[in-house]
XYZ file of C-alpha atoms in Angstrom:
633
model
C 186.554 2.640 79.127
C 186.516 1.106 82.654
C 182.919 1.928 83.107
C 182.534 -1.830 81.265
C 184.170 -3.405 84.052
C 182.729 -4.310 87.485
C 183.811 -2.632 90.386
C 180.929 -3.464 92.752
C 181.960 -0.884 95.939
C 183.444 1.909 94.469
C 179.750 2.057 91.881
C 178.541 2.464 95.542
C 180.766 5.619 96.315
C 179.802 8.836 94.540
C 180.151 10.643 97.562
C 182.775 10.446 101.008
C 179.399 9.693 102.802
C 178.771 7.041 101.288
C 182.167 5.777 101.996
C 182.025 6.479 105.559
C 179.199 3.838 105.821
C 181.287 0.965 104.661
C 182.792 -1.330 106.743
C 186.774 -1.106 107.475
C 187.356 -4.632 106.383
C 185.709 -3.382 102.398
C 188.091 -0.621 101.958
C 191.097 -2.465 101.054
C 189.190 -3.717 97.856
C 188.035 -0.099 97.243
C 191.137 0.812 96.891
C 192.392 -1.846 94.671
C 189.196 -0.844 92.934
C 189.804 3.387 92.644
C 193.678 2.031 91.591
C 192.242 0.141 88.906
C 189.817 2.524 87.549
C 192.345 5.362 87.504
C 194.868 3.392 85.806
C 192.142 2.533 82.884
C 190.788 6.254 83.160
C 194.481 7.930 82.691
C 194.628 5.435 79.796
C 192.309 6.922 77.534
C 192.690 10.433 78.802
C 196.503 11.347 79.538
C 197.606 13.058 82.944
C 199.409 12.518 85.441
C 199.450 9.149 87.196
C 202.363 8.073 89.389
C 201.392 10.305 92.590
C 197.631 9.833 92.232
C 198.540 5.467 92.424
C 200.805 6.378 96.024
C 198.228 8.169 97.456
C 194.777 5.793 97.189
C 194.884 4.406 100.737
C 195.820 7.915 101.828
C 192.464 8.977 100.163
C 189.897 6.557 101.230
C 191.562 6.902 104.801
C 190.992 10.708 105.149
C 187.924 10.728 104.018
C 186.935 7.851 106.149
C 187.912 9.804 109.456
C 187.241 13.287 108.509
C 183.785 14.554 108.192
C 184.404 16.063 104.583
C 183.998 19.181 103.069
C 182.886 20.321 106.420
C 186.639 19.210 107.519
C 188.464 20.899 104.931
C 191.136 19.066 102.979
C 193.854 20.754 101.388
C 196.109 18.749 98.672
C 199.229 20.115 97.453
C 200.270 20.417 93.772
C 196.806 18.119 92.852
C 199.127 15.793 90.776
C 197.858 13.264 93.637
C 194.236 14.421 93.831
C 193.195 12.400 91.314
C 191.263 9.471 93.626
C 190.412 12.064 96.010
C 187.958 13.464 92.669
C 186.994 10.140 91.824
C 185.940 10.104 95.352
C 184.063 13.080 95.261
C 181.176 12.684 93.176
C 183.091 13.049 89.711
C 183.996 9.638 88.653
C 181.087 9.767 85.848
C 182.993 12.457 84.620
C 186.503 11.339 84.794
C 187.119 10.437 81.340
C 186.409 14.062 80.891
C 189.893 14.887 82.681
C 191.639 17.467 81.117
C 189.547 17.631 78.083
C 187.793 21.234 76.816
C 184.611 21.453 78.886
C 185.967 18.654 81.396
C 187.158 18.076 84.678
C 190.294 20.132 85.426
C 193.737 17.731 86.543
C 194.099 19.880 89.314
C 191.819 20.775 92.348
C 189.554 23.164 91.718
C 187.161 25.537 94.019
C 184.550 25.948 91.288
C 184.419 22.740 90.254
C 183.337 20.981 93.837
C 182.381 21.848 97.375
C 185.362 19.015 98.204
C 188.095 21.044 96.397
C 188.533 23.818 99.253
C 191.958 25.342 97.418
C 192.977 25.764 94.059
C 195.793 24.416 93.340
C 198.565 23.729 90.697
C 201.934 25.049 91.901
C 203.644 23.483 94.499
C 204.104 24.080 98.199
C 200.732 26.011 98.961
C 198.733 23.443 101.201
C 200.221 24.258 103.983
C 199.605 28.157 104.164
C 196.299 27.676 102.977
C 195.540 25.141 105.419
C 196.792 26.930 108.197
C 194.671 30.011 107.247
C 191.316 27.677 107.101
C 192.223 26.389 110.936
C 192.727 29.888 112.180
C 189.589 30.923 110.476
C 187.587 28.158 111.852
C 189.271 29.283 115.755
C 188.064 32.785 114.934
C 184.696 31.061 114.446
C 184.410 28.454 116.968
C 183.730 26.203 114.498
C 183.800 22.649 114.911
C 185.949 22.233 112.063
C 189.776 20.330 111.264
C 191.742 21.119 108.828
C 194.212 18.811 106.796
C 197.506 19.488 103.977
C 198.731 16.901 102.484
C 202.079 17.389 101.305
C 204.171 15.682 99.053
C 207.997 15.014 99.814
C 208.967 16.945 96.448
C 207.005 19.904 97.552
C 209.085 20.055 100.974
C 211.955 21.339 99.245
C 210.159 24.703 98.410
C 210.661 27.785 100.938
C 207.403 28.651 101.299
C 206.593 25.103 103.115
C 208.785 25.669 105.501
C 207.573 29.174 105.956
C 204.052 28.025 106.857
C 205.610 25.557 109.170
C 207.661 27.391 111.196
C 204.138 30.030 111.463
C 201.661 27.101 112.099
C 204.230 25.242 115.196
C 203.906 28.629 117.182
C 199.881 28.937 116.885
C 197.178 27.034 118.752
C 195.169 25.934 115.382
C 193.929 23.262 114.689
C 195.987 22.115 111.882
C 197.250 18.365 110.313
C 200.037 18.299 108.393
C 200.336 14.548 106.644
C 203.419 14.368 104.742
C 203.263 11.659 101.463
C 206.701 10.774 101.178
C 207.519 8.683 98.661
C 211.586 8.659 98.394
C 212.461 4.864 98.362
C 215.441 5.646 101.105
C 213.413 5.599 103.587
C 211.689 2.916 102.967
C 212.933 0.068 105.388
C 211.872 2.638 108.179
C 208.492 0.815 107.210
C 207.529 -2.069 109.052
C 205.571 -3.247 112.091
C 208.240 -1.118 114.460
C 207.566 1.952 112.444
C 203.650 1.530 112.736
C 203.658 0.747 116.075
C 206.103 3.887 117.085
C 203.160 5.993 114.429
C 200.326 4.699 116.386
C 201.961 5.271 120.244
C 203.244 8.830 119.272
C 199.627 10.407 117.676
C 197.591 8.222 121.031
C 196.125 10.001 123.976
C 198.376 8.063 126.470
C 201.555 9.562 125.075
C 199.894 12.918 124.224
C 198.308 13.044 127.493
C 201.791 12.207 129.331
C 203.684 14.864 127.133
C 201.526 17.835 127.829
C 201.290 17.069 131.090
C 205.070 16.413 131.944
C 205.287 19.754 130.220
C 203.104 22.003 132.713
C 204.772 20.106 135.428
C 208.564 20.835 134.188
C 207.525 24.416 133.409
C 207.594 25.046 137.141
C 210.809 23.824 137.751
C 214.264 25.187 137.123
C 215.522 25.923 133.556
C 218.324 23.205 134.047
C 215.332 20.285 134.536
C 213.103 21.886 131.720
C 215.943 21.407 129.071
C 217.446 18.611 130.231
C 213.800 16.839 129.829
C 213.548 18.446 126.456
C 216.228 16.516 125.375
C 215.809 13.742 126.255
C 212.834 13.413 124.979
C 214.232 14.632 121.918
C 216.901 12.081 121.843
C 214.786 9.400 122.575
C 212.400 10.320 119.740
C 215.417 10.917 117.440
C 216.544 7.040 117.659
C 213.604 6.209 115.927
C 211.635 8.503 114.017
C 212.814 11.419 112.139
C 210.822 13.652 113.438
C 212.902 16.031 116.243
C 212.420 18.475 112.734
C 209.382 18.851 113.068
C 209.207 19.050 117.046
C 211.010 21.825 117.220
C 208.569 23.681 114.647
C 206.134 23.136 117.568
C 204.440 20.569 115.799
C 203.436 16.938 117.454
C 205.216 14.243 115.346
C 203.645 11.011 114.510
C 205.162 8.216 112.002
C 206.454 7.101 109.899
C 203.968 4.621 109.263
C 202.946 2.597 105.931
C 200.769 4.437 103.690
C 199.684 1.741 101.934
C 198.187 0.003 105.180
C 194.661 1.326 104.772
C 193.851 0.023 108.811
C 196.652 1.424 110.171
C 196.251 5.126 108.530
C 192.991 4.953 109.626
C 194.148 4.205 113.263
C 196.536 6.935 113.428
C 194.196 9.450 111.865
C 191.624 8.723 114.171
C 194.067 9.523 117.152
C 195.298 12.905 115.334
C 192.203 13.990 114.855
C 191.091 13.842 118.419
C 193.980 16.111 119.410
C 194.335 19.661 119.255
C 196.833 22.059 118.244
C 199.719 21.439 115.494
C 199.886 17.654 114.370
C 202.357 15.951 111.695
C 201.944 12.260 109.960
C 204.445 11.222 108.180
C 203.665 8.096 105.726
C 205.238 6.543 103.276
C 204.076 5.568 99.741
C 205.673 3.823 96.531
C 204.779 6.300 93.557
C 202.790 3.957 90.669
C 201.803 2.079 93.383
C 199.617 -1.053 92.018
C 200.626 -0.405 88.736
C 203.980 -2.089 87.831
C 205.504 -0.304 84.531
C 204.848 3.028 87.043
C 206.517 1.525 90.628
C 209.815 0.942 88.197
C 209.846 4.030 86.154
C 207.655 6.449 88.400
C 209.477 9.566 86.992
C 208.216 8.406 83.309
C 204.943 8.099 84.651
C 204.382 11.318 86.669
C 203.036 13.243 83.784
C 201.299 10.437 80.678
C 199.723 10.242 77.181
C 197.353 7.757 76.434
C 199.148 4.261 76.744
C 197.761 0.463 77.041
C 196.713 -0.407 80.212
C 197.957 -3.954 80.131
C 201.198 -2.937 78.674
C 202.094 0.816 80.105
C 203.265 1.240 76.394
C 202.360 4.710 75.373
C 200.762 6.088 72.568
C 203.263 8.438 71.364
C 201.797 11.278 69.549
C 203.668 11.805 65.529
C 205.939 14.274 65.073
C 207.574 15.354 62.073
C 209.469 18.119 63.963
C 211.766 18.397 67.093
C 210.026 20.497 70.094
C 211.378 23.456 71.398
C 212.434 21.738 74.541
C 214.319 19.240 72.109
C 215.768 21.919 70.573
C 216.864 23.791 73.898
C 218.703 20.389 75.217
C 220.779 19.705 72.379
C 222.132 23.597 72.341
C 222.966 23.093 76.048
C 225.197 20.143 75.461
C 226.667 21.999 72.327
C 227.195 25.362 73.778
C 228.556 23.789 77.317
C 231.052 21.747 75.347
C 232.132 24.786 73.663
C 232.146 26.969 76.723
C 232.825 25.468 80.386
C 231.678 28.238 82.065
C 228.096 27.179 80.961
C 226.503 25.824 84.222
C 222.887 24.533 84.185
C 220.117 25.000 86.956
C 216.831 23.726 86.943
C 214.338 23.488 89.680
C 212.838 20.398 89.729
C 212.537 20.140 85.412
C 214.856 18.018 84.433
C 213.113 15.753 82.154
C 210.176 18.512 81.428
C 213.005 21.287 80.459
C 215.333 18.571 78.305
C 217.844 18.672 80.525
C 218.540 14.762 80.980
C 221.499 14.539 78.487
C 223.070 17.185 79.328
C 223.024 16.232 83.118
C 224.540 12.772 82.092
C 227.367 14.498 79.971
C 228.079 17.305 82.446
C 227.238 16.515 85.749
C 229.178 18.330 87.332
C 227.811 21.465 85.494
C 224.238 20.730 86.247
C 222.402 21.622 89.600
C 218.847 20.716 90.517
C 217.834 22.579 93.131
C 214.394 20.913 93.874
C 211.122 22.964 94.054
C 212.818 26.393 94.619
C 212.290 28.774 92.321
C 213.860 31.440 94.021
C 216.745 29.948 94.947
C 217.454 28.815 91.577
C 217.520 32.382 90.331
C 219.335 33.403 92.971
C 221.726 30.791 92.942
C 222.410 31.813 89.354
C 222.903 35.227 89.768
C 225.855 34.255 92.820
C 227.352 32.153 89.881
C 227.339 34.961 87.377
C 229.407 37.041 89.572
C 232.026 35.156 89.777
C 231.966 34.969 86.102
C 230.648 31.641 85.530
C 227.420 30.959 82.932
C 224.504 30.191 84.342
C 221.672 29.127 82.340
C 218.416 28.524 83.800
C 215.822 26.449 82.487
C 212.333 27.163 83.860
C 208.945 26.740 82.873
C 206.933 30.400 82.176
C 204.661 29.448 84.730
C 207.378 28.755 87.244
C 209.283 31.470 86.896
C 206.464 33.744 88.107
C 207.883 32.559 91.439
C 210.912 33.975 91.346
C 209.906 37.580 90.033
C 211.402 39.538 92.642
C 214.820 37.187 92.071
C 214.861 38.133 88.762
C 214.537 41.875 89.511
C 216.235 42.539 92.653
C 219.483 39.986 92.278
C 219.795 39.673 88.446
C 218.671 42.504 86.197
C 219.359 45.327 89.403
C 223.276 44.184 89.158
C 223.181 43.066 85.755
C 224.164 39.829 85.741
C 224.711 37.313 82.842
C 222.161 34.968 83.541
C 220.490 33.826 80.409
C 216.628 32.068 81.155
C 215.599 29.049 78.954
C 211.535 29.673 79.553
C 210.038 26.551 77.851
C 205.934 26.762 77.658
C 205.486 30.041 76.845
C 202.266 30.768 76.138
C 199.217 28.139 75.909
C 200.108 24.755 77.125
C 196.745 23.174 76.832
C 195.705 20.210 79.212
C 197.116 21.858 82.300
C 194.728 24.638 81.984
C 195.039 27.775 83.538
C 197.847 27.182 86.374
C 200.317 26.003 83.877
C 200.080 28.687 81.037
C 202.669 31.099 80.317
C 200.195 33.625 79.561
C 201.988 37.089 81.260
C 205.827 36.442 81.005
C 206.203 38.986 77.997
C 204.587 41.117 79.868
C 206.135 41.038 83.300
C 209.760 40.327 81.407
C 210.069 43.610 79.175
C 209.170 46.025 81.760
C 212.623 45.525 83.750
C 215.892 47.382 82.702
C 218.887 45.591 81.630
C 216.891 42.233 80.155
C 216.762 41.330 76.730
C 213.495 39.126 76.165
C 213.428 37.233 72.917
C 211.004 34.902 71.445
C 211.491 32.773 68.298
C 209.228 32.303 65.324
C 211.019 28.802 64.720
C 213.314 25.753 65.691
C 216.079 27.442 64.125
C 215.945 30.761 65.217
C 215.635 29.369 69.294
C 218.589 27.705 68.565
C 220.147 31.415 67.443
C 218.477 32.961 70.399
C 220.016 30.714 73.073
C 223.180 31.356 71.854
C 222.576 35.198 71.417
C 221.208 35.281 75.176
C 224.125 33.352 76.008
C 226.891 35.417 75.290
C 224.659 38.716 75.994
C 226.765 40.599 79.000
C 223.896 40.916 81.116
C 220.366 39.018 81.465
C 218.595 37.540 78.738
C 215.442 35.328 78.513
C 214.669 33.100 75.548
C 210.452 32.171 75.633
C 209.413 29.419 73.442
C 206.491 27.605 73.460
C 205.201 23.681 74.279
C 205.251 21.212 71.394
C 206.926 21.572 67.413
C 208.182 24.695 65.603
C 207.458 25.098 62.094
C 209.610 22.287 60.612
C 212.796 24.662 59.722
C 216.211 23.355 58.887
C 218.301 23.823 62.229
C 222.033 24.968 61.543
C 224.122 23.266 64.502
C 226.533 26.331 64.426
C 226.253 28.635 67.705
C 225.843 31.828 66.071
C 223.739 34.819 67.285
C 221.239 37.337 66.195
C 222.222 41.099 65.961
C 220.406 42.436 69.023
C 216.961 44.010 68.332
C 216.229 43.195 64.809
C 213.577 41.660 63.395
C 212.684 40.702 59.760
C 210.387 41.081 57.159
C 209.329 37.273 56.183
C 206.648 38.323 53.633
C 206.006 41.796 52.043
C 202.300 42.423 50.629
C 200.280 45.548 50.999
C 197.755 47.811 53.051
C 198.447 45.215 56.450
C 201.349 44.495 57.900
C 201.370 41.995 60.703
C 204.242 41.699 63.631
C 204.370 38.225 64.730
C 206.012 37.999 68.051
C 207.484 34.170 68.327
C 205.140 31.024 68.330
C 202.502 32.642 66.286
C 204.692 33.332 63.157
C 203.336 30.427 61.254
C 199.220 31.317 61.258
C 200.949 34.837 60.638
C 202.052 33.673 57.237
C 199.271 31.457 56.519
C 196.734 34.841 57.396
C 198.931 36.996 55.464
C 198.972 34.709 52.222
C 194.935 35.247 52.015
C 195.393 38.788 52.493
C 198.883 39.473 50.732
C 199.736 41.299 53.774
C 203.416 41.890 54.705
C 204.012 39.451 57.738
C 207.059 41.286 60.468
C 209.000 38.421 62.433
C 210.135 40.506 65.595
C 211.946 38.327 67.463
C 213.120 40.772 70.094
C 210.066 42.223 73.003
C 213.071 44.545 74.674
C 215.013 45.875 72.883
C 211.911 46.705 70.397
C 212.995 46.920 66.717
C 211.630 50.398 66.859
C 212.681 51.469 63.240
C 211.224 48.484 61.515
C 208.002 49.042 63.408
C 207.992 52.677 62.313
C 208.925 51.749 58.456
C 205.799 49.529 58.496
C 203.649 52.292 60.158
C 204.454 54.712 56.860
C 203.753 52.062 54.121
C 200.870 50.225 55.766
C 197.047 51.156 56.847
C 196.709 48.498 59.879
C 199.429 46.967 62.043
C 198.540 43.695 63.321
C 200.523 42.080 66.706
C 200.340 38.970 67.089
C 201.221 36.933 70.326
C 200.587 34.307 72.417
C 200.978 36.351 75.753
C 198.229 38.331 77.490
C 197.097 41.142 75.160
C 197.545 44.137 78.295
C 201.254 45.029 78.790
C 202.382 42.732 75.955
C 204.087 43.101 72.968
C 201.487 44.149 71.343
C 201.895 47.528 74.190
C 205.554 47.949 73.047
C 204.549 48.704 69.992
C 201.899 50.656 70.977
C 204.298 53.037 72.920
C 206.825 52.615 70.147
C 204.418 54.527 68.132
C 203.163 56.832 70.526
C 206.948 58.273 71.558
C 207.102 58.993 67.612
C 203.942 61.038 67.632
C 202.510 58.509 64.614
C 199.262 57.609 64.208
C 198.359 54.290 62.406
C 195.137 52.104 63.154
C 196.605 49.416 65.110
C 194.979 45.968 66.154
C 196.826 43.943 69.114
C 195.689 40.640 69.059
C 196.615 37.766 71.492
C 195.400 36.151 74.543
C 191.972 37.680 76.404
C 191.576 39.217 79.647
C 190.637 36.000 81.645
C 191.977 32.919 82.370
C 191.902 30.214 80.173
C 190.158 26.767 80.878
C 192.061 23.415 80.417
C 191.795 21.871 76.361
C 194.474 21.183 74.040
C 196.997 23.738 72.662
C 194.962 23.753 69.419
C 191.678 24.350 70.720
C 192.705 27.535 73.038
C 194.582 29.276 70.187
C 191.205 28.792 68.117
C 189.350 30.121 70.671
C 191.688 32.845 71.452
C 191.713 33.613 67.387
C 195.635 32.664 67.271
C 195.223 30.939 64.874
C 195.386 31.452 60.674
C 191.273 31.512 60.245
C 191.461 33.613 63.796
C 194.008 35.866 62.558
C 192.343 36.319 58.887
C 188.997 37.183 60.408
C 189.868 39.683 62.990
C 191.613 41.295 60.241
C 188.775 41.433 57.796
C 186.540 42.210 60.617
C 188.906 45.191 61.152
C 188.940 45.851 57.630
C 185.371 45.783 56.812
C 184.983 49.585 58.516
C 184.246 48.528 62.146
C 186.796 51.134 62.714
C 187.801 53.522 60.389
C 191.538 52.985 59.447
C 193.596 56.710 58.387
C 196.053 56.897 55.872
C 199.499 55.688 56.243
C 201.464 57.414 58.478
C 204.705 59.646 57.394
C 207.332 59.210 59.704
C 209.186 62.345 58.303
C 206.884 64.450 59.377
């Protein structure tokens, strides 16, 4: 663990106070200090890694100038918070990261004063920052307010949104953009830094305003003419006019790996009022070689050697659903060239890599815009092309009124690929797909499937596929069940299940993922064991034939237990008038803290010994069960 090594300042820095009282020449060995220790950290732990190396000088530097938490700091995403907690009083507790019971891998409110916005989706800091600096105006408090944005989260609307709000109010407000795209890098240099240090200094600032109130007074003609040539002139050097005419003052780029001159430039900004904007630029993996060359492999890690970068691959006898999901894409688009494939921003996450190499001009990532993705499908679709879009449950939440309003309103063939359904584990709460079943099978014209195994996604995708309207296939992270997959593209008949086991008294309706501890339950209760498969359209006649030969119906899923499948059936039952004792189990009413995948579904009780006990706790006469139901009568 790197607690046996020495790292004689940063053992002096449990808090951003204590930084502050450093001198300037000690924090460029802090930082090679918090790189090193993170590096080690992520090691033993897993998370992600690349961002949190780019943005270490960023770090030390804002908390250096900015009288933290009282200055409130807002990080995006929190994939580059990681020194910023080690920063903050948590680095005895940083091999706890992501753990059950440990410090979350995102920014969290509840877990420190420093962590002033939750965060785990992308594209946030900015509205929430701008709604901290017009609450501190409405308070007079001394108070600044900082996002820091990176360049992957610039492609998302809702950035843009906030900037184009922020530029036309007088708040109080720092935008610092972390861009990291390797184009733009010979823009970096002493030029650069000097251009980022003149444009946020009280001489030019000064000068600007100023010209400004004078201008105002004369004729249009002068005022524009000025404006553009100040634009111009700004343009030659700095891309930045952008951002200018969002009514923000531009400043950069400048190195943000060049601790002194960050802390320079900062120091100006924060002596200004109104809108600001920094641009720097960082190398993802910075300090860490295998990262700086393969920062994309390195974004999200397992545990891996330190000295090496090798990682410590976990076993597995099976193929994951994702796996599963890429190689029917390249099938089914080499059988079928109207098959195009979207993503935003999830290529390697959503297995899309090979198929992007084989079809390229078939696949479109569209960055960090969910809604455009889903829109950009459903424009496909009518002009009777294929779309198929691959997005993470979590993700997809983003696009809801997409989904309705331009796909399932018109009813358009656009068939979703939702990988991490469900529990995902170590990304706690932000990144579970705990509601989709739920929010899915409430709107007309989808069908919403969910597979019980490798095999049976494969069926699904191709079912959704040729489906003449929408269709959304939700699997879960990590292996299936270890079943034989046929590489023939053939379908399911639409809103069927199956019986997998038949036993007596219980009969339990697995709904996807959970099929397996569903079979393992049922063999120590010789219960019958349902596999579903379909949410919408409900296979209401096999739920009905198990309500007349069984005492207790069991659903099982790994989706939020209100408005679930579990509900479906509920209503299934109560349009038919029967009455059957009925226990829906699957994920609580609460969110659910970061652990691993196994640990949650324990805790939830999804899995066999959960499964077996709330049934025999059921059983035992907590609740008195009435006879089987007769669905002729």
């Amino acid at each position: 663990m790197p607690s046996s090594r020495a790292y004689p300042l940063l053992e002096q820095v449990d808090t951003p106070e204590q930084l502050r009282q450093l001198d300037l020449a000690q924090l460029r060995q802090l930082a090679d200090e918090l790189r090193d220790y993170m590096i080690r950290s992520v090691s033993h732990t897993g998370g992600h890694l690349s961002a949190g190396l780019g943005t270490v000088e960023l770090t030390i530097a804002l908390h250096y100038v900015y009288d933290t938490p009282n200055d409130r700091l807002v990080w995006d995403v929190g994939h580059q918070s990681y020194p910023h907690k080690i920063l903050t009083g948590r680095r005895r507790r940083f091999h706890t990261l992501r753990q059950k019971n440990g410090l979350s891998g995102f920014p969290r409110r509840e877990e420190s004063p420093y962590d002033t916005f939750g965060v785990g989706h992308s594209s946030t800091s900015i509205s929430a920052a701008l709604g901290m600096a017009l609450a501190a105006r409405r308070e007079a408090a001394n108070r600044k307010v900082v996002a820091v944005i990176g360049d992957g989260a610039m492609t998302a609307g809702m950035a843009f949104e906030a900037l184009n709000h922020a530029g036309d109010l007088d708040a109080d407000l720092l935008v610092v953009l972390n861009d990291n795209d390797m184009s733009i890098s010979p823009n970096v240099g002493g030029l650069s830094n000097y251009l980022g240090r003149i444009l946020s200094g009280k001489l030019y600032s000064t000068m600007r305003e100023g010209s400004k109130k004078v201008l105002k007074t004369m004729p249009s003609p002068v005022w524009e003419l000025a404006r553009r040539m100040e634009e111009h002139a700004k343009g030659m050097v700095v891309p930045g006019t952008l951002f200018e005419e969002l009514g923000f003052n531009y400043a950069g780029p400048i190195d943000g790996h060049d601790i002194e001159q960050m802390i320079k430039a900062l120091r100006n900004l924060r002596a200004l009022s109104g809108p600001q904007f920094l641009h720097i630029v960082t190398r993802k993996g910075k300090g860490f070689a295998p990262a700086e060359e393969n920062p994309c492999a390195y974004h999200g890690v397992t545990a891996f050697d330190p000295a090496t970068g090798t990682m410590r691959a976990a076993k597995r006898a099976t193929p994951t659903y994702t796996e599963v999901f890429g190689q029917w894409l390249c099938d089914m688009a080499g059988h079928d060239e109207r098959l195009i494939g979207i993503t935003p921003a999830m290529r390697e996450g959503s297995g899309m890599v090979e198929f992007s190499q084989q079809f390229p001009d078939r696949y479109f990532d569209v960055g960090i815009a969910e809604q455009h993705a889903v829109t950009l499908a459903a424009g496909l679709a009518c002009e009777g092309l294929k779309p198929v879009v691959a997005i993470y449950s979590t993700f997809l939440q983003r696009a809801y009124d997409q989904l309705i309003h331009d796909v399932a309103l018109q009813n358009l063939p656009v068939l979703f690929a939702i990988d991490r359904g469900g529990l995902v584990g170590p990304d706690g709460a932000t990144h579970a797909g705990s509601f989709d079943l739920s929010f899915l099978r409430c709107i007309p014209n989808m069908l919403l499937m969910a597979p019980g195994d490798e095999n049976e996604c494969r069926q699904m995708l191709s079912t959704g596929f040729r489906h003449n309207g929408p269709a959304a296939v939700r699997y879960p992270r990590g292996g299936g069940l270890g079943t034989a997959i046929d590489p023939a593209l053939t379908t399911l008949p639409i809103g069927k299940g199956e019986l997998r086991r038949t036993g007596k008294d219980v009969a339990i309706l697995a709904f996807g993922a959970p099929l397996g501890a569903a079979l393992t339950a049922a063999d120590m209760l010789d219960a019958t064991v349902a596999n579903m498969r379909f949410i919408r359209p409900l296979d209401a006649e096999l739920v009905l034939q198990l309500a007349a030969s069984h005492k207790l119906l069991v659903t099982v899923e790994d989706n939020a237990v209100l408005g679930g499948a579990g509900s479906a059936v509920n209503e299934c039952l109560a349009a038919h008038g029967i009455q059957v004792a009925v226990l829906n189990l699957g994920l609580p009413d609460r969110f659910l803290e970061q652990a691993s995948r196994e640990e949650l579904l324990a805790d939830c009780g999804l899995d066999a010994d959960g499964i077996l006990r709330a049934i025999q706790t059921r059983l035992s006469g907590t609740l008195a069960i009435p006879p089987a139901a007769d669905v002729n009568s």
